[in-house]
Amino acid sequence: MSSSRVVALCGGVGGAKLAHGLQHVLGKRLNVVVNMADDFTHLGLHISPDLDTVLYTLGGLNDLQRGWGRADESWNFMEALAQVGGETWFALGDRDLALHVERTRRRAGGERLTTIADDVARRFGISAKILPVTDDDIRTMVVTPSEELAFQRYFVERRCEPVVKQIRFDGAASARMTPEVRAALGADDLQLIVICPSNPYLSIDPILSVPGLRDALRAAGVPIVAVSPILGGQAVKGPTRKIMDELGIQPTTAAIAAHYHGLIDGLVVDSADAAEVTGLDVAVHLAPTLMTDMASKIELAEQVVAFGERLSMPDAQSEK
Ligand code: GDP
């Protein structure tokens, strides 16, 4: 696989950790297709939470302690905003703000989200290609028993507290895959597609909701490998487990395999969940999947790439 390409589908924090490891292993042979259905307009600014998490993480600019946003952040803008009675439920650090202001300015001038992300990625010294799945608007809506919430209102303002009845991707039916994503999936030297351990319902499903995307993934004719975001019946972080409970889905490896049934050829499962994999009708690779530092990100990325290589060999069925 020394010169072939990999496409990774990615949401925010969990997915970006693996994408960071993959970038270390693959450099510019990595294309990261990123969810943008969490995007929203706030204080007049176009904010792309997952895209920015990927840009900051792969650029080595992310804050490791806080777990989101930029390192060396300051909060003068938020303090001043509170002082004048502005909306403060969504925290925007001073450095982070610069990206939102610049993205908003460039979009107002007619530039695509893709072009702006690519330019910022180069400026951050990122070797992978960072590709929003679409330049059109898709907006994740969370349906609760009493109301419908735009995603950031649910996730940040309401801290994922409302019960999730249903998740909808407004605008998906008319969204168009970008030419860059189509080209990445159609590349002659594509070797592997990875579904990062992002939230399947909130981060990966919106990517898959883009018309033609699923078909393009299958038509690529290369192994598709997902990494489970569920370890020991729990999510590492965030509401994945809570949402599974509320949607009536068991928080198990089998449920993740079932969710991606018909799409994936292989599933990477944490070694601690070895007892859960018997009977799964997909090839399984067991590995430590908790990424706590750069070394564990790289180790998992290497295992995922090697698993993909094995799946593309003629006797791959023996992995099952
Ligand atoms: P968000 O959009 O920022 O919430 O991020 P993602 O959707 O990309 O990631 C959330 C998911 O990442 C959760 O389901 C977590 O369980 C998963 N996750 C976070 N860190 C890790 C990790 O180190 N290993 C694995 N396997 N999953 C992780």
PDB file of N, CA and C and ligand atoms in Angstrom, residues 9-18 35 38 49-50 53-54 67-68 151 155 196-204 227-231 234-241 244 256 268-270 288-293 296-297 300, ligand 1:
ATOM      1  N   LEU A   9     -13.900   8.632   6.437  1.00  0.00           N
ATOM      2  CA  LEU A   9     -15.098   9.420   6.747  1.00  0.00           C
ATOM      3  C   LEU A   9     -15.026   9.797   8.222  1.00  0.00           C
ATOM      4  N   CYS A  10     -15.269  11.064   8.528  1.00  0.00           N
ATOM      5  CA  CYS A  10     -14.933  11.548   9.869  1.00  0.00           C
ATOM      6  C   CYS A  10     -15.913  12.601  10.372  1.00  0.00           C
ATOM      7  N   GLY A  11     -16.205  12.520  11.686  1.00  0.00           N
ATOM      8  CA  GLY A  11     -16.964  13.577  12.335  1.00  0.00           C
ATOM      9  C   GLY A  11     -16.006  14.513  13.045  1.00  0.00           C
ATOM     10  N   GLY A  12     -16.218  14.681  14.359  1.00  0.00           N
ATOM     11  CA  GLY A  12     -15.392  15.624  15.111  1.00  0.00           C
ATOM     12  C   GLY A  12     -14.306  14.938  15.924  1.00  0.00           C
ATOM     13  N   VAL A  13     -14.396  15.097  17.249  1.00  0.00           N
ATOM     14  CA  VAL A  13     -13.277  14.741  18.136  1.00  0.00           C
ATOM     15  C   VAL A  13     -12.831  13.276  18.027  1.00  0.00           C
ATOM     16  N   GLY A  14     -13.775  12.327  18.108  1.00  0.00           N
ATOM     17  CA  GLY A  14     -13.392  10.901  18.070  1.00  0.00           C
ATOM     18  C   GLY A  14     -12.800  10.513  16.726  1.00  0.00           C
ATOM     19  N   GLY A  15     -13.456  10.950  15.665  1.00  0.00           N
ATOM     20  CA  GLY A  15     -12.971  10.625  14.323  1.00  0.00           C
ATOM     21  C   GLY A  15     -11.644  11.278  14.021  1.00  0.00           C
ATOM     22  N   ALA A  16     -11.491  12.522  14.459  1.00  0.00           N
ATOM     23  CA  ALA A  16     -10.263  13.271  14.155  1.00  0.00           C
ATOM     24  C   ALA A  16      -9.036  12.626  14.783  1.00  0.00           C
ATOM     25  N   LYS A  17      -9.226  11.932  15.914  1.00  0.00           N
ATOM     26  CA  LYS A  17      -8.077  11.263  16.544  1.00  0.00           C
ATOM     27  C   LYS A  17      -7.517  10.206  15.596  1.00  0.00           C
ATOM     28  N   LEU A  18      -8.402   9.398  15.014  1.00  0.00           N
ATOM     29  CA  LEU A  18      -7.902   8.372  14.091  1.00  0.00           C
ATOM     30  C   LEU A  18      -7.374   9.013  12.807  1.00  0.00           C
ATOM     31  N   ASN A  35     -17.961  15.466   8.032  1.00  0.00           N
ATOM     32  CA  ASN A  35     -19.343  15.878   8.264  1.00  0.00           C
ATOM     33  C   ASN A  35     -19.427  17.398   8.380  1.00  0.00           C
ATOM     34  N   ASP A  38     -23.274  19.629  11.129  1.00  0.00           N
ATOM     35  CA  ASP A  38     -23.299  20.335  12.422  1.00  0.00           C
ATOM     36  C   ASP A  38     -23.086  21.833  12.233  1.00  0.00           C
ATOM     37  N   PRO A  49     -18.176  23.107  13.174  1.00  0.00           N
ATOM     38  CA  PRO A  49     -17.505  22.476  14.316  1.00  0.00           C
ATOM     39  C   PRO A  49     -16.667  21.234  13.959  1.00  0.00           C
ATOM     40  N   ASP A  50     -17.210  20.317  13.152  1.00  0.00           N
ATOM     41  CA  ASP A  50     -16.443  19.095  12.866  1.00  0.00           C
ATOM     42  C   ASP A  50     -15.248  19.391  11.961  1.00  0.00           C
ATOM     43  N   THR A  53     -12.606  20.978  14.052  1.00  0.00           N
ATOM     44  CA  THR A  53     -11.947  19.994  14.922  1.00  0.00           C
ATOM     45  C   THR A  53     -10.913  19.204  14.127  1.00  0.00           C
ATOM     46  N   VAL A  54     -11.265  18.817  12.911  1.00  0.00           N
ATOM     47  CA  VAL A  54     -10.329  18.063  12.064  1.00  0.00           C
ATOM     48  C   VAL A  54      -9.135  18.947  11.686  1.00  0.00           C
ATOM     49  N   GLY A  67     -10.162  19.228  25.246  1.00  0.00           N
ATOM     50  CA  GLY A  67     -10.725  18.211  24.362  1.00  0.00           C
ATOM     51  C   GLY A  67     -11.428  18.787  23.141  1.00  0.00           C
ATOM     52  N   TRP A  68     -11.528  20.091  23.037  1.00  0.00           N
ATOM     53  CA  TRP A  68     -12.093  20.718  21.827  1.00  0.00           C
ATOM     54  C   TRP A  68     -11.462  22.099  21.662  1.00  0.00           C
ATOM     55  N   PHE A 151     -28.975  21.159  15.684  1.00  0.00           N
ATOM     56  CA  PHE A 151     -28.001  20.311  16.355  1.00  0.00           C
ATOM     57  C   PHE A 151     -27.232  21.003  17.480  1.00  0.00           C
ATOM     58  N   PHE A 155     -26.794  19.941  21.294  1.00  0.00           N
ATOM     59  CA  PHE A 155     -25.496  19.421  21.719  1.00  0.00           C
ATOM     60  C   PHE A 155     -24.817  20.336  22.742  1.00  0.00           C
ATOM     61  N   CYS A 196     -14.216   6.331  10.471  1.00  0.00           N
ATOM     62  CA  CYS A 196     -13.584   6.624  11.768  1.00  0.00           C
ATOM     63  C   CYS A 196     -14.558   6.334  12.916  1.00  0.00           C
ATOM     64  N   PRO A 197     -14.034   6.199  14.149  1.00  0.00           N
ATOM     65  CA  PRO A 197     -14.929   5.886  15.282  1.00  0.00           C
ATOM     66  C   PRO A 197     -15.716   7.114  15.744  1.00  0.00           C
ATOM     67  N   SER A 198     -16.386   7.743  14.810  1.00  0.00           N
ATOM     68  CA  SER A 198     -17.243   8.890  15.113  1.00  0.00           C
ATOM     69  C   SER A 198     -18.630   8.387  15.475  1.00  0.00           C
ATOM     70  N   ASN A 199     -19.440   9.279  16.005  1.00  0.00           N
ATOM     71  CA  ASN A 199     -20.816   8.932  16.336  1.00  0.00           C
ATOM     72  C   ASN A 199     -21.543   8.516  15.048  1.00  0.00           C
ATOM     73  N   PRO A 200     -21.996   7.242  14.960  1.00  0.00           N
ATOM     74  CA  PRO A 200     -22.607   6.787  13.699  1.00  0.00           C
ATOM     75  C   PRO A 200     -23.858   7.569  13.325  1.00  0.00           C
ATOM     76  N   TYR A 201     -24.617   7.985  14.346  1.00  0.00           N
ATOM     77  CA  TYR A 201     -25.931   8.599  14.109  1.00  0.00           C
ATOM     78  C   TYR A 201     -25.831  10.098  13.816  1.00  0.00           C
ATOM     79  N   LEU A 202     -24.869  10.758  14.465  1.00  0.00           N
ATOM     80  CA  LEU A 202     -24.776  12.218  14.345  1.00  0.00           C
ATOM     81  C   LEU A 202     -23.639  12.685  13.447  1.00  0.00           C
ATOM     82  N   SER A 203     -22.628  11.849  13.257  1.00  0.00           N
ATOM     83  CA  SER A 203     -21.470  12.293  12.476  1.00  0.00           C
ATOM     84  C   SER A 203     -21.317  11.544  11.148  1.00  0.00           C
ATOM     85  N   ILE A 204     -21.541  10.246  11.146  1.00  0.00           N
ATOM     86  CA  ILE A 204     -21.341   9.472   9.911  1.00  0.00           C
ATOM     87  C   ILE A 204     -22.625   9.428   9.068  1.00  0.00           C
ATOM     88  N   VAL A 227     -14.237   1.596  12.412  1.00  0.00           N
ATOM     89  CA  VAL A 227     -13.692   1.394  13.754  1.00  0.00           C
ATOM     90  C   VAL A 227     -14.817   1.703  14.734  1.00  0.00           C
ATOM     91  N   SER A 228     -15.106   0.775  15.629  1.00  0.00           N
ATOM     92  CA  SER A 228     -16.235   0.970  16.543  1.00  0.00           C
ATOM     93  C   SER A 228     -15.967   2.075  17.560  1.00  0.00           C
ATOM     94  N   PRO A 229     -16.949   2.970  17.738  1.00  0.00           N
ATOM     95  CA  PRO A 229     -16.807   4.011  18.767  1.00  0.00           C
ATOM     96  C   PRO A 229     -17.285   3.525  20.133  1.00  0.00           C
ATOM     97  N   ILE A 230     -17.763   2.278  20.186  1.00  0.00           N
ATOM     98  CA  ILE A 230     -18.283   1.740  21.450  1.00  0.00           C
ATOM     99  C   ILE A 230     -17.261   0.759  22.034  1.00  0.00           C
ATOM    100  N   LEU A 231     -16.845   1.010  23.253  1.00  0.00           N
ATOM    101  CA  LEU A 231     -15.891   0.143  23.942  1.00  0.00           C
ATOM    102  C   LEU A 231     -16.508  -0.287  25.276  1.00  0.00           C
ATOM    103  N   GLN A 234     -19.784   1.285  26.258  1.00  0.00           N
ATOM    104  CA  GLN A 234     -19.842   2.722  26.504  1.00  0.00           C
ATOM    105  C   GLN A 234     -19.187   3.491  25.362  1.00  0.00           C
ATOM    106  N   ALA A 235     -19.606   4.736  25.179  1.00  0.00           N
ATOM    107  CA  ALA A 235     -18.873   5.627  24.283  1.00  0.00           C
ATOM    108  C   ALA A 235     -17.700   6.203  25.072  1.00  0.00           C
ATOM    109  N   VAL A 236     -16.614   6.499  24.382  1.00  0.00           N
ATOM    110  CA  VAL A 236     -15.463   7.092  25.073  1.00  0.00           C
ATOM    111  C   VAL A 236     -15.843   8.478  25.591  1.00  0.00           C
ATOM    112  N   LYS A 237     -16.628   9.178  24.817  1.00  0.00           N
ATOM    113  CA  LYS A 237     -17.003  10.557  25.154  1.00  0.00           C
ATOM    114  C   LYS A 237     -18.264  10.888  24.354  1.00  0.00           C
ATOM    115  N   GLY A 238     -19.056  11.822  24.854  1.00  0.00           N
ATOM    116  CA  GLY A 238     -20.196  12.284  24.057  1.00  0.00           C
ATOM    117  C   GLY A 238     -21.424  11.400  24.195  1.00  0.00           C
ATOM    118  N   PRO A 239     -22.475  11.739  23.441  1.00  0.00           N
ATOM    119  CA  PRO A 239     -23.792  11.138  23.672  1.00  0.00           C
ATOM    120  C   PRO A 239     -24.098   9.864  22.887  1.00  0.00           C
ATOM    121  N   THR A 240     -23.086   9.228  22.265  1.00  0.00           N
ATOM    122  CA  THR A 240     -23.402   8.057  21.418  1.00  0.00           C
ATOM    123  C   THR A 240     -24.203   7.004  22.192  1.00  0.00           C
ATOM    124  N   ARG A 241     -23.710   6.658  23.392  1.00  0.00           N
ATOM    125  CA  ARG A 241     -24.371   5.615  24.185  1.00  0.00           C
ATOM    126  C   ARG A 241     -25.798   6.057  24.575  1.00  0.00           C
ATOM    127  N   MET A 244     -28.094   5.842  21.629  1.00  0.00           N
ATOM    128  CA  MET A 244     -28.435   4.445  21.321  1.00  0.00           C
ATOM    129  C   MET A 244     -29.533   3.965  22.262  1.00  0.00           C
ATOM    130  N   ILE A 256     -23.290  -1.769  16.236  1.00  0.00           N
ATOM    131  CA  ILE A 256     -22.488  -0.950  15.314  1.00  0.00           C
ATOM    132  C   ILE A 256     -22.342  -1.708  13.989  1.00  0.00           C
ATOM    133  N   VAL A 268     -13.249  -2.893  13.116  1.00  0.00           N
ATOM    134  CA  VAL A 268     -12.200  -2.951  14.131  1.00  0.00           C
ATOM    135  C   VAL A 268     -12.864  -2.754  15.487  1.00  0.00           C
ATOM    136  N   VAL A 269     -12.661  -3.737  16.351  1.00  0.00           N
ATOM    137  CA  VAL A 269     -13.328  -3.776  17.653  1.00  0.00           C
ATOM    138  C   VAL A 269     -12.253  -3.769  18.730  1.00  0.00           C
ATOM    139  N   ASP A 270     -12.539  -3.116  19.843  1.00  0.00           N
ATOM    140  CA  ASP A 270     -11.541  -3.080  20.912  1.00  0.00           C
ATOM    141  C   ASP A 270     -11.289  -4.488  21.456  1.00  0.00           C
ATOM    142  N   PRO A 288      -6.374  -2.613  20.389  1.00  0.00           N
ATOM    143  CA  PRO A 288      -6.679  -1.556  21.380  1.00  0.00           C
ATOM    144  C   PRO A 288      -7.157  -0.327  20.610  1.00  0.00           C
ATOM    145  N   THR A 289      -8.370   0.133  20.871  1.00  0.00           N
ATOM    146  CA  THR A 289      -8.901   1.237  20.053  1.00  0.00           C
ATOM    147  C   THR A 289      -9.017   2.547  20.820  1.00  0.00           C
ATOM    148  N   LEU A 290      -8.584   2.562  22.087  1.00  0.00           N
ATOM    149  CA  LEU A 290      -8.638   3.810  22.849  1.00  0.00           C
ATOM    150  C   LEU A 290      -7.411   4.649  22.498  1.00  0.00           C
ATOM    151  N   MET A 291      -7.638   5.816  21.925  1.00  0.00           N
ATOM    152  CA  MET A 291      -6.532   6.687  21.504  1.00  0.00           C
ATOM    153  C   MET A 291      -6.344   7.800  22.526  1.00  0.00           C
ATOM    154  N   THR A 292      -5.249   7.708  23.271  1.00  0.00           N
ATOM    155  CA  THR A 292      -5.019   8.669  24.349  1.00  0.00           C
ATOM    156  C   THR A 292      -3.846   9.596  24.055  1.00  0.00           C
ATOM    157  N   ASP A 293      -3.040   9.242  23.083  1.00  0.00           N
ATOM    158  CA  ASP A 293      -1.885  10.076  22.726  1.00  0.00           C
ATOM    159  C   ASP A 293      -1.522   9.791  21.265  1.00  0.00           C
ATOM    160  N   SER A 296      -0.790   6.069  20.392  1.00  0.00           N
ATOM    161  CA  SER A 296      -1.936   5.157  20.250  1.00  0.00           C
ATOM    162  C   SER A 296      -2.761   5.481  19.003  1.00  0.00           C
ATOM    163  N   LYS A 297      -2.757   6.745  18.575  1.00  0.00           N
ATOM    164  CA  LYS A 297      -3.439   7.085  17.308  1.00  0.00           C
ATOM    165  C   LYS A 297      -2.714   6.406  16.138  1.00  0.00           C
ATOM    166  N   LEU A 300      -3.196   2.526  16.131  1.00  0.00           N
ATOM    167  CA  LEU A 300      -4.502   2.102  15.610  1.00  0.00           C
ATOM    168  C   LEU A 300      -4.573   2.331  14.099  1.00  0.00           C
TER     169      LEU A 300
HETATM  170  P1  GDP B   1     -17.981  14.810  17.802  1.00  0.00           P
HETATM  171  O1  GDP B   1     -18.648  15.163  16.498  1.00  0.00           O
HETATM  172  O2  GDP B   1     -16.988  15.831  18.273  1.00  0.00           O
HETATM  173  O3  GDP B   1     -18.910  14.326  18.867  1.00  0.00           O
HETATM  174  O4  GDP B   1     -17.049  13.586  17.479  1.00  0.00           O
HETATM  175  P2  GDP B   1     -17.214  12.224  16.728  1.00  0.00           P
HETATM  176  O5  GDP B   1     -18.606  11.945  16.284  1.00  0.00           O
HETATM  177  O6  GDP B   1     -16.139  12.148  15.715  1.00  0.00           O
HETATM  178  O7  GDP B   1     -16.790  11.249  17.881  1.00  0.00           O
HETATM  179  C1  GDP B   1     -17.622  10.833  18.949  1.00  0.00           C
HETATM  180  C2  GDP B   1     -17.391   9.360  19.153  1.00  0.00           C
HETATM  181  O8  GDP B   1     -15.982   9.109  19.236  1.00  0.00           O
HETATM  182  C3  GDP B   1     -17.978   8.811  20.435  1.00  0.00           C
HETATM  183  O9  GDP B   1     -18.912   7.821  20.073  1.00  0.00           O
HETATM  184  C4  GDP B   1     -16.784   8.174  21.157  1.00  0.00           C
HETATM  185  O10 GDP B   1     -17.104   6.923  21.722  1.00  0.00           O
HETATM  186  C5  GDP B   1     -15.781   7.998  20.051  1.00  0.00           C
HETATM  187  N1  GDP B   1     -14.398   8.051  20.523  1.00  0.00           N
HETATM  188  C6  GDP B   1     -13.781   9.108  21.089  1.00  0.00           C
HETATM  189  N2  GDP B   1     -12.496   8.783  21.381  1.00  0.00           N
HETATM  190  C7  GDP B   1     -12.317   7.496  20.963  1.00  0.00           C
HETATM  191  C8  GDP B   1     -11.212   6.599  21.007  1.00  0.00           C
HETATM  192  O11 GDP B   1     -10.113   6.920  21.485  1.00  0.00           O
HETATM  193  N3  GDP B   1     -11.405   5.345  20.484  1.00  0.00           N
HETATM  194  C9  GDP B   1     -12.612   4.965  19.954  1.00  0.00           C
HETATM  195  N4  GDP B   1     -12.716   3.730  19.454  1.00  0.00           N
HETATM  196  N5  GDP B   1     -13.678   5.783  19.911  1.00  0.00           N
HETATM  197  C10 GDP B   1     -13.526   7.033  20.413  1.00  0.00           C
END
